[in-house]
Structure formats: structure tokens, C-alpha cells
Coordinates of C-alpha atoms in Angstrom, one line a residue:
X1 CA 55.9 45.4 -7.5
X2 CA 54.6 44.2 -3.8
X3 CA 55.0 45.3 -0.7
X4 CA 57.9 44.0 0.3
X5 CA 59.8 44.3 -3.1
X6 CA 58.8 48.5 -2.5
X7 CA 59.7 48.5 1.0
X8 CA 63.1 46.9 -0.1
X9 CA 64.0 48.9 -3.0
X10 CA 63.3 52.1 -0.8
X11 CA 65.5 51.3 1.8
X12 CA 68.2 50.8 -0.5
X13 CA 67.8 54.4 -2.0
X14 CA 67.6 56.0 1.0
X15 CA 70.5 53.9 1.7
X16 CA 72.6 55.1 -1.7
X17 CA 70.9 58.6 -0.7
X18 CA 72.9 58.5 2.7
X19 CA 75.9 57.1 1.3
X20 CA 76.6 60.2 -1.2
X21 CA 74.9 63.2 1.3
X22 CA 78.0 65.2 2.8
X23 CA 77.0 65.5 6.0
X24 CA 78.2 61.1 6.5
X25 CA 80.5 60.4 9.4
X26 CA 81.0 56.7 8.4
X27 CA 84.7 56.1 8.1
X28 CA 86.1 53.5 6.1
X29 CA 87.9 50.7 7.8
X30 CA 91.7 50.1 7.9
X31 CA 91.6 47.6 5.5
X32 CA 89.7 49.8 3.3
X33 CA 91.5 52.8 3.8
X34 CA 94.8 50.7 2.6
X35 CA 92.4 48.8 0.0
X36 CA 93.2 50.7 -3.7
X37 CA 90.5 52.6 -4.4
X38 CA 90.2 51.4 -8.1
X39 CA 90.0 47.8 -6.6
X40 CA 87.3 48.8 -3.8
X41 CA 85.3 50.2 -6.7
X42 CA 85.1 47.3 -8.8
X43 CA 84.9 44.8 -6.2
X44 CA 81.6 46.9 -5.4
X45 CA 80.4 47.1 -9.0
X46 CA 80.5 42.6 -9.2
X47 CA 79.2 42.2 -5.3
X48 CA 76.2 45.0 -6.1
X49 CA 76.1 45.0 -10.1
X50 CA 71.8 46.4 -10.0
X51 CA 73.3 49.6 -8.1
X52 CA 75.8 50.4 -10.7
X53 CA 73.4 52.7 -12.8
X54 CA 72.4 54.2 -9.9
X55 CA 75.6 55.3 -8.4
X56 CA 77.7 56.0 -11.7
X57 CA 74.5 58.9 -12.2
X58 CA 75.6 60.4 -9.0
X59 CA 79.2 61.8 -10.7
X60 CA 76.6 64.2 -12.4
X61 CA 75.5 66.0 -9.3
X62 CA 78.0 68.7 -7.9
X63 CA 79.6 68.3 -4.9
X64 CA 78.9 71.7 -4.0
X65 CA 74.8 71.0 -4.5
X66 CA 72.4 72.5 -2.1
X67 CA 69.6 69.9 -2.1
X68 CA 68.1 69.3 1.1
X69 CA 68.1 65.9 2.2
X70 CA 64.5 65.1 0.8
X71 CA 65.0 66.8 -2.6
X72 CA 68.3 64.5 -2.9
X73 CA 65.6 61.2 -2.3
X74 CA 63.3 63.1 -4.4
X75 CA 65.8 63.1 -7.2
X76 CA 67.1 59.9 -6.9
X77 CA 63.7 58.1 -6.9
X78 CA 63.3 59.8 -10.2
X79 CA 66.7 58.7 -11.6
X80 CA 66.4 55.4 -10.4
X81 CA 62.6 54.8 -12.4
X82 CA 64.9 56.1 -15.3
X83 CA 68.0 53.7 -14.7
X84 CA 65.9 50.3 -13.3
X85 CA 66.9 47.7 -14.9
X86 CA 63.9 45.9 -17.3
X87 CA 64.2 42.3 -16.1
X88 CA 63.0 39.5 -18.2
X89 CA 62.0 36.0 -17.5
X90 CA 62.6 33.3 -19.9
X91 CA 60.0 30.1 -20.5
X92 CA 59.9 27.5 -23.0
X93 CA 56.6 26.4 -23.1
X94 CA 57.0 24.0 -25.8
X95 CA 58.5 22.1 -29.1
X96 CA 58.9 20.7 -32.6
X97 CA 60.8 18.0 -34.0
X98 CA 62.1 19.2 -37.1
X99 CA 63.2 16.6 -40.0
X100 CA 65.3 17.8 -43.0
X101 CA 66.8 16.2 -45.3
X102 CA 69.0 13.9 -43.4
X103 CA 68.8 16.0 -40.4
X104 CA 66.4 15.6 -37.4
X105 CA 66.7 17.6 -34.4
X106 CA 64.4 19.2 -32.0
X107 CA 63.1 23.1 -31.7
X108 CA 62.5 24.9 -28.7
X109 CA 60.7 27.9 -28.4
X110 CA 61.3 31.0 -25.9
X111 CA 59.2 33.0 -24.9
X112 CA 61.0 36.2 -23.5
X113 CA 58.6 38.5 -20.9
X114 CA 59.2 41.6 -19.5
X115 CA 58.3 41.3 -15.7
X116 CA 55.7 43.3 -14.3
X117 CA 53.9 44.0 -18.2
X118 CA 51.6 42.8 -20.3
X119 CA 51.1 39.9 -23.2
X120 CA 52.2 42.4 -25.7
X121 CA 55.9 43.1 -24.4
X122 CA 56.8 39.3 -25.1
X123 CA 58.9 38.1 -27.5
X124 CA 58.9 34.7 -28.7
X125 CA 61.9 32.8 -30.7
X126 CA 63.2 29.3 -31.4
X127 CA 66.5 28.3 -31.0
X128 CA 68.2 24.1 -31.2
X129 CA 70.2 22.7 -29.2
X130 CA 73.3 23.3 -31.6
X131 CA 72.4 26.8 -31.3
X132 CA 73.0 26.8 -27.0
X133 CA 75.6 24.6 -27.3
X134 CA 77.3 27.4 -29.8
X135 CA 76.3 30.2 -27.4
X136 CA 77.7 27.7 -24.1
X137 CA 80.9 27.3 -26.1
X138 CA 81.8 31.5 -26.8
X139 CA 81.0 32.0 -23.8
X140 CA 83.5 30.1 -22.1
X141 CA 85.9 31.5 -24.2
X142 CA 85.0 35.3 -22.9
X143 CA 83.6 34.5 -19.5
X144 CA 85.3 31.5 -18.0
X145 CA 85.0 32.8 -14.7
X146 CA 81.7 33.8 -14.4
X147 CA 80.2 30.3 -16.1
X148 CA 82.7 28.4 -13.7
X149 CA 79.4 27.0 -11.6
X150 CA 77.0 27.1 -14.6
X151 CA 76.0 23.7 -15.7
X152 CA 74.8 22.7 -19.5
X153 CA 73.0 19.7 -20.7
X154 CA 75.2 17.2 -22.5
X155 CA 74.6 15.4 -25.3
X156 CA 73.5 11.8 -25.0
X157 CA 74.0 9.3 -27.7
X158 CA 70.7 7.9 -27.7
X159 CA 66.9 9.4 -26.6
X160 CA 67.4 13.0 -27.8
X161 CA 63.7 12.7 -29.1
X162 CA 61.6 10.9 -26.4
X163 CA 59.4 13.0 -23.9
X164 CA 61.5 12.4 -21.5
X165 CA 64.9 14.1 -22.6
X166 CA 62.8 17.0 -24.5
X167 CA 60.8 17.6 -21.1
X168 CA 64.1 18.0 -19.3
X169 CA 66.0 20.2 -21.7
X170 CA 63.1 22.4 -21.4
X171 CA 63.6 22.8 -17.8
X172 CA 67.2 22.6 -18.4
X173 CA 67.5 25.4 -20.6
X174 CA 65.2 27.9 -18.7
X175 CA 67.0 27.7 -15.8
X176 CA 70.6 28.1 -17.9
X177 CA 69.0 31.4 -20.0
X178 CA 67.6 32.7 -16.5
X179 CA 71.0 31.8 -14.5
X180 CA 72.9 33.7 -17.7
X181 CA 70.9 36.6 -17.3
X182 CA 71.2 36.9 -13.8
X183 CA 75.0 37.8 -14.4
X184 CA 75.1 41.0 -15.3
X185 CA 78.4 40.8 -17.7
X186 CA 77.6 38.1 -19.6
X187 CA 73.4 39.7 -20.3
X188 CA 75.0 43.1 -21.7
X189 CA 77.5 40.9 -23.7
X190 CA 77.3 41.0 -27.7
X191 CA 77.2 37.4 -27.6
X192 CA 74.4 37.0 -25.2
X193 CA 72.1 39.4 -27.0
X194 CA 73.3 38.0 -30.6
X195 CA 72.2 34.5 -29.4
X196 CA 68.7 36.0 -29.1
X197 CA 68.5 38.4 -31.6
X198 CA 70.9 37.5 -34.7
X199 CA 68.7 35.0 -36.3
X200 CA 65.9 36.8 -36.7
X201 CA 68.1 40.1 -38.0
X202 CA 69.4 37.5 -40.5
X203 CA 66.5 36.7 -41.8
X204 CA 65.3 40.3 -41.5
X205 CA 68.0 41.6 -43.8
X206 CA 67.9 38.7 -46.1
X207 CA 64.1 39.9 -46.9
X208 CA 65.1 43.7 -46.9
X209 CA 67.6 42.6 -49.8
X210 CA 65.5 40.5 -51.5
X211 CA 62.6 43.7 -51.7
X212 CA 60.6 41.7 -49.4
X213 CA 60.0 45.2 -47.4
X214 CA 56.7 43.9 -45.7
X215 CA 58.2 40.7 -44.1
X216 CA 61.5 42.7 -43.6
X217 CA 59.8 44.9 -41.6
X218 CA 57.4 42.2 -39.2
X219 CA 60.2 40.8 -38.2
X220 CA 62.4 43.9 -37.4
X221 CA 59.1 45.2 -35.4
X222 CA 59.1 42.0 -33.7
X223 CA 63.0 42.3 -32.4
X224 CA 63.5 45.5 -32.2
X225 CA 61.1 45.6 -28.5
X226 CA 63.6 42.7 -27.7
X227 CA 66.9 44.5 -28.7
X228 CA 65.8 47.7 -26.2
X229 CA 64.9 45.8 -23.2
X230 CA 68.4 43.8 -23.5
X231 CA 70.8 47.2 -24.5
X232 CA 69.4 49.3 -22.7
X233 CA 73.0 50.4 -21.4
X234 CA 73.9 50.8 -25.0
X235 CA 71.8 52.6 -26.8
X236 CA 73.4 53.3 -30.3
X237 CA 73.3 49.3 -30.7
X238 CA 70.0 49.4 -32.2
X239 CA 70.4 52.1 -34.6
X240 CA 70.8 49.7 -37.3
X241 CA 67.9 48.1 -36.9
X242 CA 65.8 51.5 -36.4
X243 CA 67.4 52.3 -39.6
X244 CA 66.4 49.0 -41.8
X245 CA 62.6 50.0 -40.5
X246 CA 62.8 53.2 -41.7
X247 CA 64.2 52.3 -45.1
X248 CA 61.4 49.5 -45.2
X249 CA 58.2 51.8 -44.0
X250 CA 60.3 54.9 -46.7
X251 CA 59.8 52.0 -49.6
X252 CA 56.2 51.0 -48.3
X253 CA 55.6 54.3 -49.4
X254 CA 55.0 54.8 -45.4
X255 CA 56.8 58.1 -44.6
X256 CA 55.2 59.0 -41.4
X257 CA 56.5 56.0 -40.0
X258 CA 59.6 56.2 -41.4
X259 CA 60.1 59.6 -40.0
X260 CA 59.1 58.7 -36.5
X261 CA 61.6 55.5 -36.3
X262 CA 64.0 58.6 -37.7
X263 CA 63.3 60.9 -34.7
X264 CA 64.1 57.5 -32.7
X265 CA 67.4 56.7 -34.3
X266 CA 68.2 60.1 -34.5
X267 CA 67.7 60.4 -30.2
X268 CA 70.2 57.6 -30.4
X269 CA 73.7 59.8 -32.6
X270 CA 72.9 63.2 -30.6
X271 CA 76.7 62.6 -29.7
X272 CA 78.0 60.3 -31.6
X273 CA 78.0 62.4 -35.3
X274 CA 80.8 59.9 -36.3
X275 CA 79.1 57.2 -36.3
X276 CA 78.3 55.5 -39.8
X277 CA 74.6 55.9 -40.0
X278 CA 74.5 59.6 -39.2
X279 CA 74.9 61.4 -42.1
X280 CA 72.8 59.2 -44.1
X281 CA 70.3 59.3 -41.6
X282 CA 70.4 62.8 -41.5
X283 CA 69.9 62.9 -45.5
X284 CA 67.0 60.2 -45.6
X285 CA 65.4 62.3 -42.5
X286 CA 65.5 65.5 -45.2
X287 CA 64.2 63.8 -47.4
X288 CA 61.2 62.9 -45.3
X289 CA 60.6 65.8 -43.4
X290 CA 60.3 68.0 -47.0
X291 CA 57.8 65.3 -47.9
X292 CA 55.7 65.4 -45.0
X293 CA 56.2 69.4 -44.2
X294 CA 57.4 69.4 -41.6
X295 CA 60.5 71.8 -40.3
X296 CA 63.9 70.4 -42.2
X297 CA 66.1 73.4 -41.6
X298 CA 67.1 72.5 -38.3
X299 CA 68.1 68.6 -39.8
X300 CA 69.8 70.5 -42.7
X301 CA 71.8 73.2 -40.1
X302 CA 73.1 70.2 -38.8
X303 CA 74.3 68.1 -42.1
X304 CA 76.1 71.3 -42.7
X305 CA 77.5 71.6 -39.5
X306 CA 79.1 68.2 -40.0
X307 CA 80.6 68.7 -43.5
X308 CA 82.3 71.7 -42.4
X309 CA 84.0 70.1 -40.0
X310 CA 84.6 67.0 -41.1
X311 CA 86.9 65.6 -44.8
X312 CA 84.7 65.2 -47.7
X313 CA 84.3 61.3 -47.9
X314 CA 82.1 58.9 -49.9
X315 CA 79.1 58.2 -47.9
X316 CA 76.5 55.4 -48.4
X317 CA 72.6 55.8 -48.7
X318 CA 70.6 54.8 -45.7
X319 CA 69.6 51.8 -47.6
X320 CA 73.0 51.2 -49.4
X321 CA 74.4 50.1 -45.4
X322 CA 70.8 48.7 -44.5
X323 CA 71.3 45.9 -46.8
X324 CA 75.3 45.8 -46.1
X325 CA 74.3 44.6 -42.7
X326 CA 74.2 41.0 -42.0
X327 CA 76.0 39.7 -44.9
X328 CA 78.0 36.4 -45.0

């Protein structure tokens, strides 16, 4: 971050710091004072949506707290390095005409960086034009007044495969993936993040079925790094995917890895025990942890903690909902 990106982002802690210290005289206006306060709230949340992480952590302090003024900016510089957003910038460097069949049609490849890191954070994909136009299309449907201003590159009926055309796309598409991402809404929406992720998982799970654990397993290590840095507010998303890696690296004959993708997944359920991948999670972790000696007693305490309070019901293996997932 530079200078003036630092000096910026500390004024506007010590700004949110101000705003929620008790000893504020600011009074709220008379329109704001007769302004709901459900509707002042969200109109906040859309005109400042990179504070909202910041300010729904501050419910967790008491009102009654004792900080002084400095160990409230002290804490909130350290809740904020935990709740910044990881922004990513979108390029599309180049393409391939791709002929099949009776088909022809043109592939572009993203490259998807994490700002502020290294080469190895990237994640590269390919995606059509069919494939935005899908994406453009759903979200319309869910977002029509968010993509009100946002412009998308028609179809012309002759030319899609000269330089010229391909080199604008290019251009045209960074700037629509960047302007989509810029809305906070529509980059934490399922159909956002499926647009960049589902094709690979696809293909991923295809392979997992098919036994093809190795090439399974590349790709799931390739979107996985993509799937965190885009759900980052939603954390059990992923446990799927952590899942299918630790059923490939358990049939690689790889427990080590396995079990550490576990610990991950398992982070991820702490509180949500009803969700579908926790008891077989738990089992396969067993499993594992027997195998590798390490402690298991604790993962068994709480398998049996579950079935006592929960109805006997049929539950799948680990692997039996891995290769459920993804299925046409």
C-alpha cells in the first residue's frame, strides 16, 4: 500500500473509531432523526459498502467497555487487517480461436490477481463469449438495478474473428469483470463467483468420479485459492471443495494432506454441526487421525455429542457426497 492509500485508510479508522467511542457529541440532523433507522442503516451499508465488515464487528464490543481511546484504534487496526477486503484485478492478456465440429468461436483467458501479492496468488481461466453473455443475462434477472449503467458488448453479425473485434472485447470485458466486481452485491453473489469457478469444479468432479484423483485434485488446488479470496464473507461455501481434496489426497494414499485440508474444512462447521458434510467429515477425520497417530478422542467426543442429540439418519461417506456434487 503507498503513502497516500495508508494515510487514507487511517483516517477513516480513526474516523469509524470516533464514530462508535461514547464520549461523541455529534447529533444527528432532523432529517435523520425522523429518517427510520433501519432505512438510514442500509442506505449507509450501499453509499459505504468496504466499511460494512468493519462496523457490523463493532456489535461485538460492549457498550459498557473500558478501552481507552488508543486501545479502541489499537483494536480496530487489528480487526480491520482481519476484515479488509482481498481485492482482485482482472486482465485478459490474450486468446484462442477454437473450431469444433461445426462450431467456431473465440477463447479468452483471465487472469485473476490478488492486488498487492505475488505471481503465485493468480488464477488463470478461460471463459467465451456465450459464457458472459450467460452470466450478463442472470444477472439482470437478480440485479437489475445495480447493472442499470453497466454496458456489454453486443453481438455483431459479421467480424467476430478479426484482430480488431477480439482486441476490443478484450478491453471490453476487463473493464465489465472489474466494473462487476466493484459492486459489492453482485461480487459476493452465487452467480458471480459460479461464472468464475463452476467450470473448473465441473470438470474437477467429473475426474474425481471417473478415479482420475490426480487431475481431480490439480484442478481443485488451482480454484480452491480463487474460491477464498471471492467468499471470503462466506466461509462454509468452500467446504465442498476442501472436502473433494481431502477424499482425492485420502485415495492418493496421501493422509497427511488429507488431514490438514480436514483441520481446514473442519475450522469452517465449528457452528454449523447441521450442515451435510459434518458428520462425514468428522468420520473420514477419524479415520485419518488413527492412521497418522495423532489425538482422535476429541474428533470422536464430538461425533458422539452429535448423535445424542440429533435422530438417527442415513448418512453418506465423505466421498459418497464428493462425487454427488456437480452432477447434471
Amino acid at each position: 500500500m503507498d503513502q497516500d492509500s495508508h494515510c487514507l485508510a487511517e483516517k477513516e479508522l480513526l474516523e469509524t473509531v470516533s464514530s462508535i467511542t461514547p464520549f461523541s457529541t455529534t447529533s444527528p440532523s432532523n432529517e435523520e432523526q425522523n429518517q427510520p433507522k433501519a432505512e438510514i442503516s442500509h442506505q449507509a451499508r450501499r453509499e459505504n459498502p468496504e466499511k460494512d465488515e468493519l462496523q457490523d464487528a463493532s456489535a461485538s464490543l460492549s457498550p459498557n467497555s473500558s478501552m481507552t481511546t488508543k486501545e479502541l484504534q489499537e483494536y480496530w487496526r487489528n480487526e480491520k487487517r482481519q476484515c479488509r477486503q482481498v481485492k482482485l484485478l482482472f486482465e485478459i492478456p490474450s486468446t484462442r480461436i477454437v473450431e469444433h465440429h461445426l462450431s467456431k468461436y473465440v477463447m479468452y483467458k483471465i487472469i485473476i490477481l490478488q492486488t498487492g501479492s505475488f505471481d503465485s496468488n493468480k488464477s488463470v481461466i478461460e471463459r467465451r463469449y456465450s459464457d458472459f453473455e450467460k452470466l450478463h443475462r442472470n444477472l439482470l434477472e437478480e440485479f437489475s438495478e445495480e447493472m442499470e449503467d453497466v454496458t456489454f458488448p453486443k453481438k455483431t453479425l459479421t467480424g467476430n474473428f478479426t484482430e480488431e473485434i477480439i482486441n476490443e472485447r478484450k478491453l471490453a470485458f476487463k473493464d465489465y469483470l472489474r466494473l462487476l466486481y466493484s459492486m459489492k452485491y453482485i461480487r459476493r453473489s452465487k452467480k458471480f463467483i459460479d461464472f468464475l469457478t463452476r467450470p473448473e469444479l465441473q470438470e474437477a468432479y467429473g475426474c474425481l468420479r471417473g478415479g482420475q484423483y490426480t487431475k481431480a485434485l490439480e484442478i481443485l488446488l488451482e480454484v480452491i485459492g480463487l474460491q477464498e479470496r471471492l467468499t471470503r464473507g462466506n466461509p462454509v461455501s468452500i467446504v465442498p471443495t476442501l472436502c473433494a481434496i481431502v477424499v482425492c489426497h485420502k485415495d492418493l494414499e496421501n493422509p497427511a494432506s488429507a488431514f490438514e485440508y480436514g483441520e481446514k474444512a473442519l475450522s469452517r462447521l465449528h457452528v454449523h454441526t447441521s450442515h451435510r458434510y459434518y458428520i462425514p467429515l468428522l468420520e473420514t477425520m477419524i479415520t485419518l487421525a488413527y492412521e497418522l497417530g495423532k489425538d482422535f478422542l476429541s474428533l470422536q467426543e464430538k461425533l458422539e455429542e452429535w448423535k445424542t442429540k440429533k435422530d438417527p439418519i442415513r448418512v453418506f461417506t465423505l466421498k459418497e457426497l464428493a462425487v454427488r456434487e456437480y452432477v447434471q
